[in-house]
Amino acid sequence: MARWCASKDWPVHPLAPGRKTPAANCKHCSRPGHTRSRCQCLPKGRWCHGFHAATVDPALIERWWGRNPDLGVGVACGAARLVVIDIDDHPQPLPGRDRILPGIPIPDQVDLTGLTNGFHSLGVLAALRGAQSPADDASTLRVRTPSGGLHVWYRAPGDARRWHSSVGQGGGASLAWQVDVRAHGGYIVAPGTVTPAGAYTPLEGAKEPALLPAWLAEELSRTGHLRSQRVPAAKPQPGPSPARRAVIAAGGGRDRAARVLASALAEVADCASVPQGAGFTDKLNRAAYTVGGLVAAGYLGEADAERVLLEAAEFARPGQDRRAAPIVRSGMAAGSRHPLQLRSRP
């Protein structure tokens, strides 16, 4: 399957055997504070950092999957010039009416009985626009997921880097409740990939992605999935970075502490480019542990430390503060029991 995807000019990267998440980084890349921007694994042809390692190089593909045939296959959507509509069918309580179709009010008199999944919410959106639901679009590649969902593959019009991913929790940049968007900054599981729950199976009909329908492109633009072509003018930075300001506010501004803090925050912020499968919880917990050690050693104050950690978490996973806050608090508490004494404190 990896070779077939590469033949379509879709860059591929390994998924963990039997799972839909990227294969684990090497030990070096898994260390706290490591960031992709400084990583030497990608230039050396290793698969660290998920979809950022995606390739169409036959030699790399042969090396990765030839030696590890149990690896699954992920496709980097942005590099493959794809926009994939990921329709979920998860047993979840229905959210508020304002979160079913973000930006489209649903009056109280509308009966929502029977609306239970992404197929339904996307169907409502399509009906409002007088269009066919992507779930029923046999003109394009559609792949049934083991959980009963559906991946609807489309070719991205124009510059694929302008189309961005989201997770369909019914807020922020979501297209619809239980409908994810996989585009630039994300990946999709390739057809034929097998997990313990089942296989990703193409449906009858087209075996190639069709061009993204115009009405759907307009909806994605409306919900913030299409970035402007304008390049904003660079704004002067009045003063130090947030991480640096946190250290200064704590009364030190010590360079080494600032670097450790900035590195910890960067690891969390890096998760913004991967909506799922980035190990966000573990990375936030490790960062909080490190920062807790800095607090215990007197390099910065507890309030400042917690604030910048929550800011980094909000950047990586907008609207998930209820999830992030307890991770930050418990990680800092654990780290505070082991003060982080740096080698030098100039």
XYZ file of C-alpha atoms in Angstrom:
346
model
C 0.000 0.000 0.000
C 2.857 2.417 0.740
C 4.233 1.880 -2.759
C 0.800 2.327 -4.324
C 0.258 5.623 -2.493
C 3.709 6.841 -3.488
C 2.899 5.981 -7.122
C 0.036 8.487 -6.819
C 2.563 11.063 -5.602
C 1.128 10.887 -2.088
C 3.980 11.059 0.464
C 3.702 8.297 3.065
C 5.006 7.723 6.588
C 4.838 4.702 8.916
C 2.075 4.140 11.434
C 2.575 2.026 14.535
C 1.694 -1.641 13.881
C -2.023 -2.205 14.341
C -2.678 1.446 15.168
C -3.664 4.639 13.391
C -1.039 6.821 15.057
C 2.502 7.510 13.753
C 5.293 5.079 14.547
C 7.240 6.070 17.641
C 10.193 8.406 17.455
C 13.681 7.129 18.150
C 14.973 7.400 21.732
C 16.784 10.640 20.969
C 13.672 12.300 19.529
C 11.587 11.144 22.499
C 13.686 13.032 25.026
C 12.072 15.981 26.807
C 12.929 19.260 25.151
C 13.667 17.765 21.734
C 12.075 19.692 18.867
C 11.659 18.831 15.206
C 13.384 22.018 14.063
C 16.694 20.764 15.509
C 16.259 17.104 14.580
C 18.788 15.340 12.361
C 16.659 12.216 11.875
C 14.659 13.516 8.925
C 17.709 14.435 6.789
C 19.099 10.972 7.576
C 15.996 9.197 6.289
C 14.428 8.159 9.588
C 10.700 8.190 10.212
C 10.637 10.334 13.361
C 8.072 13.140 13.767
C 5.086 11.557 12.052
C 3.890 13.038 8.791
C 6.868 15.398 8.651
C 8.893 12.330 7.583
C 6.515 11.450 4.720
C 8.214 10.560 1.440
C 7.695 9.121 -2.040
C 11.316 7.946 -2.232
C 11.199 4.259 -3.304
C 14.439 3.467 -1.468
C 13.169 4.842 1.840
C 9.825 3.113 1.412
C 11.575 -0.191 0.743
C 13.793 0.297 3.790
C 10.980 1.238 6.146
C 8.300 -1.261 5.151
C 10.614 -3.939 3.777
C 12.235 -4.317 7.179
C 9.020 -3.644 9.126
C 6.104 -5.105 7.153
C 3.706 -4.733 10.096
C 3.854 -0.945 9.935
C 0.701 0.814 8.824
C 0.643 3.566 6.215
C -0.193 7.222 6.733
C -0.508 9.796 3.954
C 0.606 13.393 4.588
C -2.418 15.279 3.299
C -0.827 18.655 2.632
C 2.122 17.259 0.696
C -0.255 14.933 -1.186
C -2.481 17.917 -2.098
C -5.481 16.272 -0.443
C -8.422 17.403 1.651
C -10.072 14.455 3.401
C -13.427 14.710 5.150
C -13.296 12.345 8.135
C -16.834 11.476 9.232
C -17.117 9.910 12.683
C -19.800 7.725 14.225
C -18.913 7.896 17.910
C -21.348 7.463 20.801
C -21.267 10.986 22.208
C -23.893 13.254 23.764
C -25.314 15.798 21.342
C -23.630 19.188 21.927
C -25.370 22.541 22.105
C -27.159 23.670 18.968
C -24.498 26.277 18.281
C -21.830 23.556 18.078
C -23.474 21.177 15.612
C -22.834 23.388 12.572
C -20.455 26.146 13.741
C -21.587 29.534 12.490
C -25.039 28.286 11.467
C -27.761 28.781 14.108
C -30.258 25.949 14.526
C -33.582 27.304 15.874
C -35.085 25.702 18.965
C -38.137 24.592 17.022
C -36.023 22.292 14.837
C -36.332 18.731 16.153
C -32.886 17.150 16.525
C -34.167 13.728 17.516
C -32.140 11.061 15.724
C -29.103 13.276 15.075
C -26.379 11.127 16.607
C -23.200 11.273 14.494
C -21.138 13.034 11.851
C -23.088 11.482 8.990
C -26.174 13.260 10.269
C -24.569 16.652 10.973
C -22.818 16.696 7.589
C -26.050 15.601 5.916
C -27.863 18.551 7.504
C -25.173 20.938 6.250
C -25.375 19.517 2.727
C -29.184 19.736 2.748
C -29.029 23.381 3.830
C -26.789 24.079 0.832
C -28.866 22.013 -1.576
C -25.944 19.665 -2.179
C -25.146 15.978 -1.941
C -23.524 14.851 1.288
C -19.876 13.853 0.804
C -20.780 10.546 2.454
C -22.879 9.731 -0.631
C -20.407 11.072 -3.204
C -19.547 8.015 -5.313
C -17.522 10.188 -7.704
C -14.574 10.228 -5.302
C -12.568 7.779 -3.190
C -14.399 6.832 0.006
C -12.905 4.575 2.663
C -14.891 2.887 5.443
C -13.097 2.964 8.809
C -13.084 0.135 11.375
C -15.194 2.221 13.778
C -17.974 2.712 11.231
C -16.874 6.145 10.069
C -15.961 7.219 6.559
C -13.001 9.000 4.962
C -13.990 10.968 1.861
C -10.915 11.874 -0.179
C -10.753 14.984 -2.397
C -8.047 16.790 -4.343
C -7.312 20.220 -2.917
C -7.927 23.090 -5.334
C -5.180 25.671 -5.652
C -2.341 25.810 -3.147
C -2.807 22.774 -0.883
C -0.849 24.488 1.887
C -3.742 26.912 2.386
C -6.175 24.160 3.411
C -5.842 23.279 7.094
C -6.919 20.461 9.378
C -9.371 20.499 12.269
C -11.043 18.118 14.697
C -14.848 18.036 14.648
C -15.742 18.809 18.250
C -18.274 21.363 17.086
C -16.302 24.487 17.928
C -13.482 26.660 16.658
C -12.689 25.837 13.052
C -14.827 22.679 12.902
C -16.840 22.014 9.754
C -19.525 20.080 11.643
C -19.944 18.027 14.789
C -18.118 14.664 14.523
C -16.606 15.689 11.189
C -12.826 16.136 11.084
C -10.896 17.726 8.241
C -7.523 16.297 7.230
C -5.429 18.654 5.130
C -2.168 20.581 5.494
C -0.799 19.920 8.981
C -2.312 16.456 9.217
C -2.385 12.953 7.812
C -4.893 10.243 6.901
C -4.728 6.471 7.270
C -4.204 4.858 3.861
C -6.792 2.476 2.391
C -5.994 -1.138 3.175
C -4.364 -0.420 6.538
C -5.399 -3.049 9.095
C -5.836 -2.593 12.852
C -7.191 -4.999 15.486
C -10.573 -3.264 15.064
C -10.665 -3.982 11.330
C -9.484 -2.680 7.965
C -9.764 0.665 6.198
C -11.820 -0.527 3.236
C -12.508 1.404 -0.007
C -16.181 1.512 -0.967
C -17.563 0.692 -4.377
C -17.264 3.537 -6.829
C -14.382 5.833 -7.677
C -10.882 4.733 -6.666
C -9.309 8.169 -7.110
C -10.007 11.452 -5.296
C -12.192 13.927 -7.175
C -11.716 17.687 -6.998
C -13.149 19.223 -3.830
C -16.736 20.326 -4.657
C -17.201 24.088 -4.867
C -19.913 24.208 -2.197
C -17.748 22.259 0.233
C -14.753 24.480 -0.509
C -16.921 27.498 0.361
C -17.978 25.891 3.644
C -14.387 25.068 4.543
C -13.422 28.647 3.787
C -16.297 29.938 5.916
C -15.231 27.801 8.876
C -11.591 28.900 8.772
C -9.991 25.948 6.974
C -8.705 28.092 4.100
C -5.906 30.457 5.029
C -5.515 33.807 3.347
C -2.960 34.170 0.574
C -1.883 37.462 2.027
C 1.414 37.394 3.840
C 1.099 39.625 6.905
C 3.781 42.187 7.441
C 6.267 41.215 10.085
C 5.433 42.879 13.360
C 8.203 44.075 15.639
C 8.415 42.104 18.850
C 8.366 44.598 21.710
C 10.483 42.783 24.215
C 11.272 39.166 24.965
C 9.246 36.076 24.061
C 6.479 34.809 26.389
C 8.782 32.119 27.736
C 11.551 34.615 28.363
C 9.114 37.065 29.973
C 7.983 34.352 32.365
C 11.527 33.857 33.604
C 12.149 37.590 33.883
C 8.865 38.033 35.758
C 10.074 35.420 38.198
C 12.989 37.648 39.071
C 15.902 36.192 37.203
C 16.020 36.269 33.449
C 18.723 33.640 33.641
C 19.644 32.549 30.115
C 19.936 28.833 30.761
C 16.590 28.651 32.553
C 14.982 30.588 29.708
C 16.328 28.099 27.172
C 15.068 25.106 29.149
C 11.640 26.701 29.556
C 11.399 27.718 25.893
C 12.389 24.213 24.797
C 9.726 22.645 27.023
C 7.056 24.988 25.678
C 8.134 24.424 22.066
C 7.625 20.675 22.397
C 4.015 21.276 23.431
C 3.399 23.956 20.798
C 4.724 21.633 18.075
C 1.608 19.493 18.579
C -0.434 22.210 16.846
C 0.701 20.836 13.475
C -0.732 17.377 14.238
C -4.397 17.357 15.267
C -4.157 13.761 16.506
C -1.425 11.264 17.238
C 1.147 13.821 18.373
C 1.414 12.517 21.932
C 0.064 15.829 23.239
C -0.814 14.573 26.725
C 2.605 13.008 27.286
C 4.434 16.054 25.934
C 2.426 18.459 28.058
C 3.003 16.288 31.120
C 6.774 16.139 30.462
C 6.909 19.896 29.937
C 4.982 20.499 33.158
C 7.328 18.146 35.028
C 10.372 20.030 33.710
C 8.870 23.409 34.525
C 7.879 22.178 37.984
C 11.531 21.348 38.556
C 12.520 24.861 37.487
C 9.999 26.330 39.927
C 11.277 24.173 42.784
C 14.849 25.244 42.043
C 13.875 28.911 42.168
C 14.315 29.775 38.512
C 10.755 31.057 38.039
C 7.516 31.537 39.894
C 4.732 28.982 40.035
C 1.991 31.277 38.711
C 4.065 32.386 35.721
C 5.058 28.817 34.978
C 1.488 27.526 35.026
C 0.307 30.413 32.858
C 2.805 29.880 30.040
C 2.223 26.116 30.068
C -1.515 26.666 29.666
C -0.863 29.196 26.895
C 1.255 26.649 25.016
C -1.430 24.001 25.517
C -4.130 26.350 24.231
C -2.034 27.084 21.140
C -1.606 23.368 20.431
C -5.154 22.262 21.303
C -7.535 25.258 21.249
C -10.560 25.010 23.496
C -9.268 22.048 25.513
C -8.347 23.916 28.683
C -10.347 21.512 30.867
C -8.165 18.707 29.575
C -4.893 20.622 29.821
C -5.225 22.227 33.264
C -5.124 19.032 35.366
C -2.220 17.693 33.293
C -0.263 20.876 33.937
C -1.010 20.882 37.659
C -0.160 17.218 38.240
C 2.989 17.412 36.103
C 4.227 20.503 37.908
C 3.485 18.911 41.279
C 5.528 15.843 40.359
C 8.387 17.951 38.996
C 8.445 20.177 42.065
C 9.523 17.167 44.120
C 12.711 17.011 42.054
C 14.246 20.513 41.772
C 16.020 20.968 38.451
C 19.469 22.284 39.294
C 21.088 23.573 36.120
C 24.817 23.380 35.661
C 25.301 27.088 35.676
C 23.244 30.057 36.753
C 24.875 33.130 35.317
